[in-house]
Amino acid sequence: MRVSFFGAAREVTGSNILVECAGKRILLDCGLFQGVKLAEERNFAAFAYDPKSVDFIVVGHAHLDHVGRLPKLLREGFQGRIYSTAPTLELTRLVLEDSEKLMSEESKRDNHPPLYLEEDVGGVIQLFETLPYGQSLEIAPGIRLTLMNAGHILGSAISILEAEGKKLAYTSDLGNNPSELLLPPDVVADADFIICESTYGGRVHEDVSRRGAKLNKIIELTISQNGVLMIPSFAIERTQELLHDIEHYCHVGNCAVPRFYLDSPLAEKVTKVFGKYPEFLNGKVGEEFKNGAIFALDRVQITSTVDESKEIDSSPTPKIIIAGSGMMNGGRILFHLQKYIEDSKNSILIVGFQARGTLGRRLVDGEREVRIFGKKYEVGAQIHKIGSYSAHADQPQLVLWLSKIAGLGKIFLVHGEGDESLALSKAIGDKMKADVAIPQQGESYDL
Ligand SMILES: [Zn+2]
């Protein structure tokens, strides 16, 4: 068994791992490299392997940095099967259709051909075969695949490959536990090798129980200042958690939430997918679904068209706007930022990871002057952060989860900026006896 790391190696985007075993080539995820742009230039470079030679792909979850180069792979000759859970297939279709549109706009601005076309997205979706959690499938003679719940986003999976007498597990991304919406990540009882994410390998998340109070405070501040609260949000999971929390705030806080917009057609579609898979949600939320009003969909104003989105800016304050993209490197949030970022009575609430180079990261780092669509803006708006909305496990959770796996010969840490992976590696070393590697881009290991 040979494993090669071609993405999310000492960084957080572009997840792409090649496993060669029992005469087959299997890719784990095929994600987009993201930064200042939705699709960084690096995505246009040739794959390090021949796409035609890949037999299977296993997709851990539907985030763009895990699925975003699938259509490119198809365009360049991949014709094998793609395995995932059923919600991951549905969400992948939505995410790829959305990003294809955004990237075609980006490519016109940058004056180069797009990474892939609409028809490539359709082609990729045709290749999927879905698997429920816990059911093992022989995908080729001598190779078994099992998907387990990763608790990260709806349908997210830990992939377990068994071949040549070895067992390799890959977390894709591992969820933050407890989650308001999802079941906690499954425990992997045993594995010889694990490839584990390390996004927050060096950090301890804020206590989840405090986030409701923090959110209330920020909403109250917005109301008292007659301002605008902008929440750049990932369309999957984060937005539904926010909708769920703001709904809860309405009921429990018994407060009049101001005008409240969900300005993300993708998030709107994704929220509907959640409704189709109550069995993938934790019991409490599944019950709420049966009783109807979940995710505040009856209260929030959904702006599907561009004209509706533009009208938000002429509506009276105070108001809350949830819009993508989560790292502010594209999407409708940029238009609202252009209008509202300079005024100190407005706020921006950061609820997700902000990769290096993105506008979101600049704001978190306290930069007072930023560029949006090439134009300079003074940052007057207040920047708030709630860390506990993270969909990723933090250091103590990762170490605890890893420590339950029996027989681990080696741990590979991926999907983390260098210092995060290094901090996790040290923490693992303190708590358990394990051989840890932090692979570099392009590095291969014979297992
Ligand atoms: Zn993810």
Coordinates of C-alpha atoms and ligand atoms in Angstrom, one line a residue:
M1 CA 0.0 0.0 0.0
R2 CA 1.4 3.4 -1.0
V3 CA 0.0 6.8 0.0
S4 CA 0.8 10.1 -1.7
F5 CA -0.2 13.5 -0.6
F6 CA -1.2 15.9 -3.4
G7 CA -3.2 18.5 -1.5
A8 CA -4.0 20.0 2.0
A9 CA -0.4 19.1 2.9
R10 CA 0.7 21.6 5.4
E11 CA -2.2 23.8 4.4
V12 CA -6.0 23.6 4.7
T13 CA -7.3 23.5 1.1
G14 CA -7.0 21.2 -1.9
S15 CA -7.5 17.9 -0.2
N16 CA -6.3 15.1 -2.5
I17 CA -4.6 11.8 -1.5
L18 CA -3.7 9.0 -3.8
V19 CA -3.8 5.4 -2.3
E20 CA -2.3 2.6 -4.4
C21 CA -3.2 -0.9 -3.2
A22 CA -4.1 -4.3 -4.6
G23 CA -3.4 -3.1 -8.1
K24 CA -5.8 -0.2 -8.0
R25 CA -5.5 3.6 -7.7
I26 CA -7.9 5.3 -5.3
L27 CA -8.2 9.0 -4.6
L28 CA -9.4 10.3 -1.3
D29 CA -11.1 13.6 -2.0
C30 CA -10.3 15.9 -4.9
G31 CA -10.6 19.4 -3.6
L32 CA -10.0 23.0 -4.7
F33 CA -7.0 25.0 -3.6
Q34 CA -8.6 28.2 -2.2
G35 CA -7.2 31.5 -1.0
V36 CA -7.6 35.1 -2.2
K37 CA -9.6 33.7 -5.1
L38 CA -12.3 31.0 -5.1
A39 CA -10.0 29.0 -7.5
E40 CA -6.3 29.7 -7.0
E41 CA -4.1 29.6 -10.1
R42 CA -2.6 26.3 -8.8
N43 CA -5.8 24.5 -9.6
F44 CA -5.1 24.9 -13.3
A45 CA -1.8 22.9 -13.0
A46 CA -1.8 19.3 -14.2
F47 CA -2.6 16.6 -11.7
A48 CA 0.5 14.8 -10.4
Y49 CA -1.0 11.5 -11.7
D50 CA -2.8 10.6 -14.9
P51 CA -6.6 11.1 -14.2
K52 CA -7.3 8.2 -16.5
S53 CA -5.3 5.9 -14.3
V54 CA -7.5 6.5 -11.2
D55 CA -10.0 3.7 -10.6
F56 CA -12.1 5.1 -7.7
I57 CA -12.6 8.2 -5.7
V58 CA -13.9 8.3 -2.2
V59 CA -15.4 11.6 -1.2
G60 CA -15.4 12.4 2.5
H61 CA -17.8 15.4 2.4
A62 CA -19.1 18.0 0.1
H63 CA -17.0 21.1 1.0
L64 CA -15.4 22.7 -2.0
D65 CA -11.9 22.2 -0.7
H66 CA -12.7 18.4 -0.8
V67 CA -14.7 18.1 -4.1
G68 CA -13.9 21.2 -6.1
R69 CA -11.5 19.6 -8.6
L70 CA -13.6 16.5 -9.4
P71 CA -15.0 18.1 -12.6
K72 CA -11.5 18.9 -13.7
L73 CA -10.4 15.3 -13.1
L74 CA -13.4 14.1 -15.3
R75 CA -12.4 16.7 -18.0
E76 CA -9.0 15.2 -18.0
G77 CA -10.1 11.6 -18.4
F78 CA -11.2 10.1 -15.1
Q79 CA -14.1 7.7 -15.7
G80 CA -14.1 5.5 -12.6
R81 CA -16.7 5.3 -9.8
I82 CA -17.1 7.9 -7.0
Y83 CA -18.2 6.7 -3.5
S84 CA -19.9 8.8 -0.8
T85 CA -22.9 8.9 1.4
A86 CA -26.3 10.0 -0.1
P87 CA -26.3 13.5 1.4
T88 CA -22.8 14.1 0.2
L89 CA -23.8 13.3 -3.4
E90 CA -26.7 15.8 -3.2
L91 CA -24.6 18.5 -1.5
T92 CA -21.7 17.9 -3.9
R93 CA -24.0 18.6 -6.9
L94 CA -25.2 21.8 -5.3
V95 CA -21.7 23.0 -4.3
L96 CA -20.2 22.2 -7.7
E97 CA -23.1 23.8 -9.7
D98 CA -22.7 26.9 -7.5
S99 CA -18.9 27.1 -7.8
E100 CA -19.0 26.5 -11.5
K101 CA -21.0 29.7 -11.9
L102 CA -18.8 31.7 -9.5
M103 CA -15.6 30.5 -11.2
S104 CA -16.9 31.3 -14.7
E105 CA -17.4 34.9 -13.5
E106 CA -14.0 34.9 -11.8
S107 CA -12.4 33.5 -15.0
K108 CA -14.0 36.3 -17.1
R109 CA -12.6 38.9 -14.7
D110 CA -9.2 37.3 -14.7
N111 CA -9.3 36.7 -18.5
H112 CA -8.6 33.0 -18.6
P113 CA -10.7 29.9 -19.5
P114 CA -12.7 28.4 -16.5
L115 CA -11.4 25.4 -14.6
Y116 CA -14.4 23.3 -15.9
L117 CA -17.8 23.7 -17.5
E118 CA -21.3 22.9 -16.4
E119 CA -21.4 19.7 -18.4
D120 CA -18.3 18.4 -16.4
V121 CA -20.3 18.9 -13.2
G122 CA -23.1 16.8 -14.6
G123 CA -20.7 14.2 -15.7
V124 CA -19.2 13.9 -12.3
I125 CA -22.5 13.4 -10.6
Q126 CA -23.3 10.5 -12.9
L127 CA -20.3 8.6 -11.5
F128 CA -21.4 8.6 -7.9
E129 CA -22.5 5.5 -6.0
T130 CA -23.8 6.0 -2.5
L131 CA -23.2 4.0 0.7
P132 CA -24.8 4.2 4.1
Y133 CA -22.6 4.6 7.2
G134 CA -21.2 1.3 8.6
Q135 CA -21.8 -0.9 5.5
S136 CA -18.7 -2.4 4.1
L137 CA -18.4 -2.8 0.3
E138 CA -15.8 -4.7 -1.7
I139 CA -15.1 -2.1 -4.4
A140 CA -12.5 -4.3 -6.2
P141 CA -11.1 -7.7 -5.5
G142 CA -9.3 -7.5 -2.2
I143 CA -10.3 -3.9 -1.4
R144 CA -13.0 -3.1 1.1
L145 CA -14.4 0.4 1.8
T146 CA -16.5 1.4 4.8
L147 CA -17.8 4.9 5.6
M148 CA -18.4 6.1 9.1
N149 CA -19.9 9.3 10.5
A150 CA -17.4 12.1 10.7
G151 CA -19.8 14.5 12.4
H152 CA -18.4 17.5 10.4
I153 CA -21.2 18.4 8.0
L154 CA -24.4 16.6 6.8
G155 CA -23.3 13.2 5.3
S156 CA -19.6 13.7 6.1
A157 CA -17.7 10.4 6.4
I158 CA -14.5 8.9 7.7
S159 CA -13.3 6.5 4.9
I160 CA -11.8 3.2 5.9
L161 CA -9.9 1.2 3.2
E162 CA -8.9 -2.4 3.9
A163 CA -6.4 -4.0 1.4
E164 CA -3.3 -6.1 1.5
G165 CA -4.0 -7.0 5.1
K166 CA -3.8 -3.3 6.2
K167 CA -6.4 -0.9 7.4
L168 CA -6.1 2.8 6.5
A169 CA -8.6 5.4 7.8
Y170 CA -9.0 8.9 6.6
T171 CA -11.0 11.5 8.5
S172 CA -11.5 13.9 5.7
D173 CA -12.7 16.6 8.2
L174 CA -13.6 15.6 11.7
G175 CA -16.5 17.3 13.5
N176 CA -16.6 19.6 16.5
N177 CA -18.3 17.7 19.3
P178 CA -21.0 18.4 20.6
S179 CA -22.7 19.7 17.4
E180 CA -26.1 21.3 17.6
L181 CA -27.2 19.4 14.5
L182 CA -25.2 16.3 14.0
L183 CA -24.3 13.1 15.9
P184 CA -20.7 13.0 17.3
P185 CA -18.0 11.4 15.1
D186 CA -18.0 7.6 15.2
V187 CA -15.1 6.0 17.1
V188 CA -12.8 4.0 14.8
A189 CA -12.0 0.9 16.9
D190 CA -8.8 -0.1 15.2
A191 CA -6.6 0.9 12.2
D192 CA -3.0 0.5 11.1
F193 CA -2.7 3.9 9.6
I194 CA -4.7 7.1 9.9
I195 CA -4.7 10.3 7.9
C196 CA -6.2 12.9 10.2
E197 CA -7.1 16.5 9.7
S198 CA -5.5 19.2 11.9
T199 CA -7.2 22.5 11.0
Y200 CA -7.4 23.4 14.7
G201 CA -4.7 21.1 15.9
G202 CA -3.2 23.8 18.0
R203 CA -6.3 25.3 19.5
V204 CA -9.0 24.8 22.1
H205 CA -12.5 26.0 21.0
E206 CA -14.6 28.3 23.0
D207 CA -17.2 26.6 25.2
V208 CA -20.2 25.9 23.0
S209 CA -22.6 26.7 25.9
R210 CA -21.5 30.3 25.8
R211 CA -22.2 30.9 22.1
G212 CA -26.0 31.6 22.4
A213 CA -25.3 34.4 24.9
K214 CA -22.6 35.8 22.7
L215 CA -24.8 35.7 19.7
N216 CA -27.6 37.5 21.6
K217 CA -25.2 40.2 22.7
I218 CA -24.1 40.9 19.1
I219 CA -27.7 40.9 17.8
E220 CA -28.7 43.3 20.7
L221 CA -25.8 45.6 19.9
T222 CA -26.9 45.7 16.2
I223 CA -30.5 46.6 17.3
S224 CA -29.3 49.2 19.8
Q225 CA -27.0 50.9 17.2
N226 CA -29.6 50.5 14.4
G227 CA -26.9 48.8 12.4
V228 CA -26.3 45.9 10.1
L229 CA -25.0 42.6 11.2
M230 CA -23.2 40.7 8.4
I231 CA -22.5 37.1 8.9
P232 CA -20.3 35.6 6.1
S233 CA -21.2 31.9 6.3
F234 CA -20.4 28.6 4.7
A235 CA -23.6 27.4 3.0
I236 CA -23.4 24.0 4.5
E237 CA -23.9 23.4 8.2
R238 CA -22.7 26.7 9.5
T239 CA -25.7 28.5 8.0
Q240 CA -28.1 25.9 9.3
E241 CA -26.6 26.2 12.8
L242 CA -26.9 29.9 12.7
L243 CA -30.5 29.7 11.5
H244 CA -31.2 27.2 14.3
D245 CA -29.6 29.4 16.9
I246 CA -31.3 32.6 15.8
E247 CA -34.6 30.8 15.8
H248 CA -33.8 29.6 19.3
Y249 CA -33.0 33.2 20.3
C250 CA -36.4 34.3 19.0
H251 CA -38.2 31.7 21.2
V252 CA -36.1 31.6 24.3
G253 CA -34.9 35.2 24.3
N254 CA -38.4 36.2 23.4
C255 CA -36.9 39.0 21.4
A256 CA -37.8 40.6 18.2
V257 CA -35.1 39.6 15.8
P258 CA -34.7 42.5 13.3
R259 CA -35.1 42.1 9.6
F260 CA -33.2 38.9 8.8
Y261 CA -32.0 37.8 5.4
L262 CA -30.6 34.6 4.1
D263 CA -28.9 35.9 1.0
S264 CA -27.5 32.7 -0.3
P265 CA -29.3 30.6 -2.9
L266 CA -26.9 27.8 -2.2
A267 CA -27.6 27.8 1.5
E268 CA -31.3 27.9 0.8
K269 CA -31.0 24.7 -1.4
V270 CA -28.7 23.1 1.2
T271 CA -31.2 23.7 4.0
K272 CA -33.8 21.8 2.0
V273 CA -31.4 18.8 1.7
F274 CA -31.2 18.8 5.5
G275 CA -34.9 18.2 5.6
K276 CA -34.6 15.1 3.5
Y277 CA -32.2 13.3 5.9
P278 CA -33.4 13.6 9.4
E279 CA -31.7 10.2 10.2
F280 CA -28.3 11.9 9.7
L281 CA -29.1 14.5 12.3
N282 CA -29.0 14.2 16.1
G283 CA -32.2 13.1 17.7
K284 CA -33.2 16.4 19.2
V285 CA -33.0 18.2 15.9
G286 CA -34.7 15.3 14.1
E287 CA -37.7 15.8 16.5
E288 CA -37.8 19.5 15.9
F289 CA -38.0 18.8 12.2
K290 CA -41.1 16.7 12.7
N291 CA -42.7 19.6 14.5
G292 CA -42.0 21.9 11.6
A293 CA -40.3 25.2 12.4
I294 CA -36.7 24.4 12.2
F295 CA -34.0 26.7 10.9
A296 CA -36.3 29.7 11.2
L297 CA -37.3 29.3 7.6
D298 CA -40.7 30.8 8.3
R299 CA -39.1 34.0 9.7
V300 CA -36.1 34.6 7.6
Q301 CA -36.4 36.4 4.3
I302 CA -34.9 34.4 1.5
T303 CA -33.5 36.4 -1.3
S304 CA -33.0 34.0 -4.3
T305 CA -32.6 36.4 -7.2
V306 CA -29.9 39.1 -7.7
D307 CA -32.6 41.8 -7.7
E308 CA -34.0 40.6 -4.3
S309 CA -30.4 40.6 -3.0
K310 CA -29.9 44.2 -4.1
E311 CA -33.1 45.2 -2.4
I312 CA -31.7 44.2 1.0
D313 CA -29.4 47.3 0.9
S314 CA -32.3 49.7 0.6
S315 CA -34.3 48.1 3.4
P316 CA -34.4 49.9 6.8
T317 CA -32.0 49.0 9.6
P318 CA -31.4 47.2 12.0
K319 CA -31.0 44.0 10.0
I320 CA -29.1 40.7 9.9
I321 CA -27.6 39.4 6.6
I322 CA -26.3 35.9 6.3
A323 CA -24.5 35.5 2.9
G324 CA -21.6 33.5 1.4
S325 CA -18.9 33.0 0.9
G326 CA -17.7 32.0 4.4
M327 CA -14.1 33.3 3.8
M328 CA -15.3 36.4 1.9
N329 CA -13.2 35.4 -1.2
G330 CA -16.3 35.6 -3.4
G331 CA -20.1 35.5 -3.3
R332 CA -22.8 38.0 -2.4
I333 CA -21.3 39.0 1.0
L334 CA -18.8 41.2 -0.9
F335 CA -21.6 43.5 -2.2
H336 CA -22.9 44.0 1.3
L337 CA -19.4 44.6 2.7
Q338 CA -18.8 47.3 0.0
K339 CA -21.9 49.1 1.3
Y340 CA -21.5 48.5 5.1
I341 CA -17.9 47.8 6.0
E342 CA -16.9 51.4 6.7
D343 CA -19.6 52.3 9.2
S344 CA -18.8 51.7 12.8
K345 CA -22.4 51.0 13.8
N346 CA -22.3 47.8 11.7
S347 CA -20.8 44.5 12.6
I348 CA -19.2 41.5 10.9
L349 CA -19.5 38.2 12.8
I350 CA -16.9 35.6 11.9
V351 CA -18.1 32.1 12.5
G352 CA -15.7 30.0 10.5
F353 CA -12.1 29.2 9.6
Q354 CA -10.4 32.0 7.5
A355 CA -7.6 30.7 5.4
R356 CA -4.5 32.7 4.8
G357 CA -4.8 35.3 2.1
T358 CA -8.5 35.6 2.3
L359 CA -10.4 38.9 3.0
G360 CA -11.8 37.1 6.1
R361 CA -8.4 36.4 7.4
R362 CA -7.3 40.1 6.9
L363 CA -10.3 41.2 8.9
V364 CA -9.7 38.7 11.7
D365 CA -6.1 39.8 11.8
G366 CA -7.2 43.4 12.4
E367 CA -6.3 45.1 9.1
R368 CA -7.9 48.5 8.9
E369 CA -7.8 48.9 5.2
V370 CA -8.9 46.2 2.8
R371 CA -9.6 45.8 -0.9
I372 CA -12.9 44.5 -2.3
F373 CA -13.1 44.0 -6.1
G374 CA -10.0 46.1 -6.3
K375 CA -11.3 49.1 -4.5
K376 CA -9.9 50.3 -1.1
Y377 CA -12.2 50.5 2.0
E378 CA -11.5 51.6 5.6
V379 CA -12.7 49.0 8.0
G380 CA -15.1 50.8 10.4
A381 CA -17.4 47.9 11.2
Q382 CA -16.8 46.0 14.4
I383 CA -15.4 42.5 13.9
H384 CA -16.8 39.8 16.2
K385 CA -15.8 36.2 16.4
I386 CA -17.5 33.2 17.8
G387 CA -15.1 30.2 17.6
S388 CA -17.5 27.5 18.8
Y389 CA -19.3 27.5 15.5
S390 CA -16.4 25.7 14.1
A391 CA -17.2 22.4 12.3
H392 CA -13.8 21.1 13.1
A393 CA -12.6 19.2 16.2
D394 CA -10.1 21.1 18.3
Q395 CA -6.9 19.8 19.8
P396 CA -8.3 18.0 22.9
Q397 CA -11.1 16.4 20.8
L398 CA -8.6 15.2 18.1
V399 CA -6.2 13.7 20.6
L400 CA -9.1 12.0 22.5
W401 CA -10.6 10.6 19.3
L402 CA -7.2 9.3 18.0
S403 CA -6.4 7.8 21.4
K404 CA -9.4 5.4 21.1
I405 CA -8.0 3.8 17.9
A406 CA -6.2 0.5 18.7
G407 CA -3.1 -0.6 16.8
L408 CA -2.2 2.6 15.2
G409 CA 1.2 2.2 13.4
K410 CA 1.4 5.8 12.0
I411 CA -0.6 9.0 12.1
F412 CA -0.4 11.4 9.1
L413 CA -1.5 14.9 9.8
V414 CA -3.0 16.8 6.9
H415 CA -5.4 19.8 6.4
G416 CA -3.7 22.1 8.8
E417 CA -1.4 25.1 8.5
G418 CA 2.1 24.1 9.6
D419 CA 2.0 25.4 13.2
E420 CA -1.4 23.8 13.8
S421 CA -0.2 20.4 12.6
L422 CA 3.0 20.7 14.6
A423 CA 1.1 21.6 17.8
L424 CA -1.2 18.6 17.3
S425 CA 1.8 16.4 16.7
K426 CA 3.3 17.5 20.0
A427 CA 0.0 17.0 21.9
I428 CA -0.3 13.5 20.4
G429 CA 3.2 12.7 21.5
D430 CA 2.4 13.8 25.1
K431 CA -0.7 11.7 25.4
M432 CA 0.0 8.5 23.4
K433 CA 2.7 6.4 21.8
A434 CA 2.4 7.0 18.1
D435 CA 4.5 7.7 15.1
V436 CA 3.4 11.0 13.6
A437 CA 4.2 12.4 10.2
I438 CA 3.2 15.8 8.6
P439 CA 3.6 15.1 4.9
Q440 CA 4.7 17.7 2.4
Q441 CA 3.0 18.4 -0.9
G442 CA 3.9 15.5 -3.3
E443 CA 5.4 13.3 -0.6
S444 CA 4.7 9.5 -0.8
Y445 CA 4.9 6.8 1.9
D446 CA 5.1 3.0 1.5
L447 CA 3.0 1.5 4.2
Ligands
ZN1 ZN -14.8 20.5 5.5

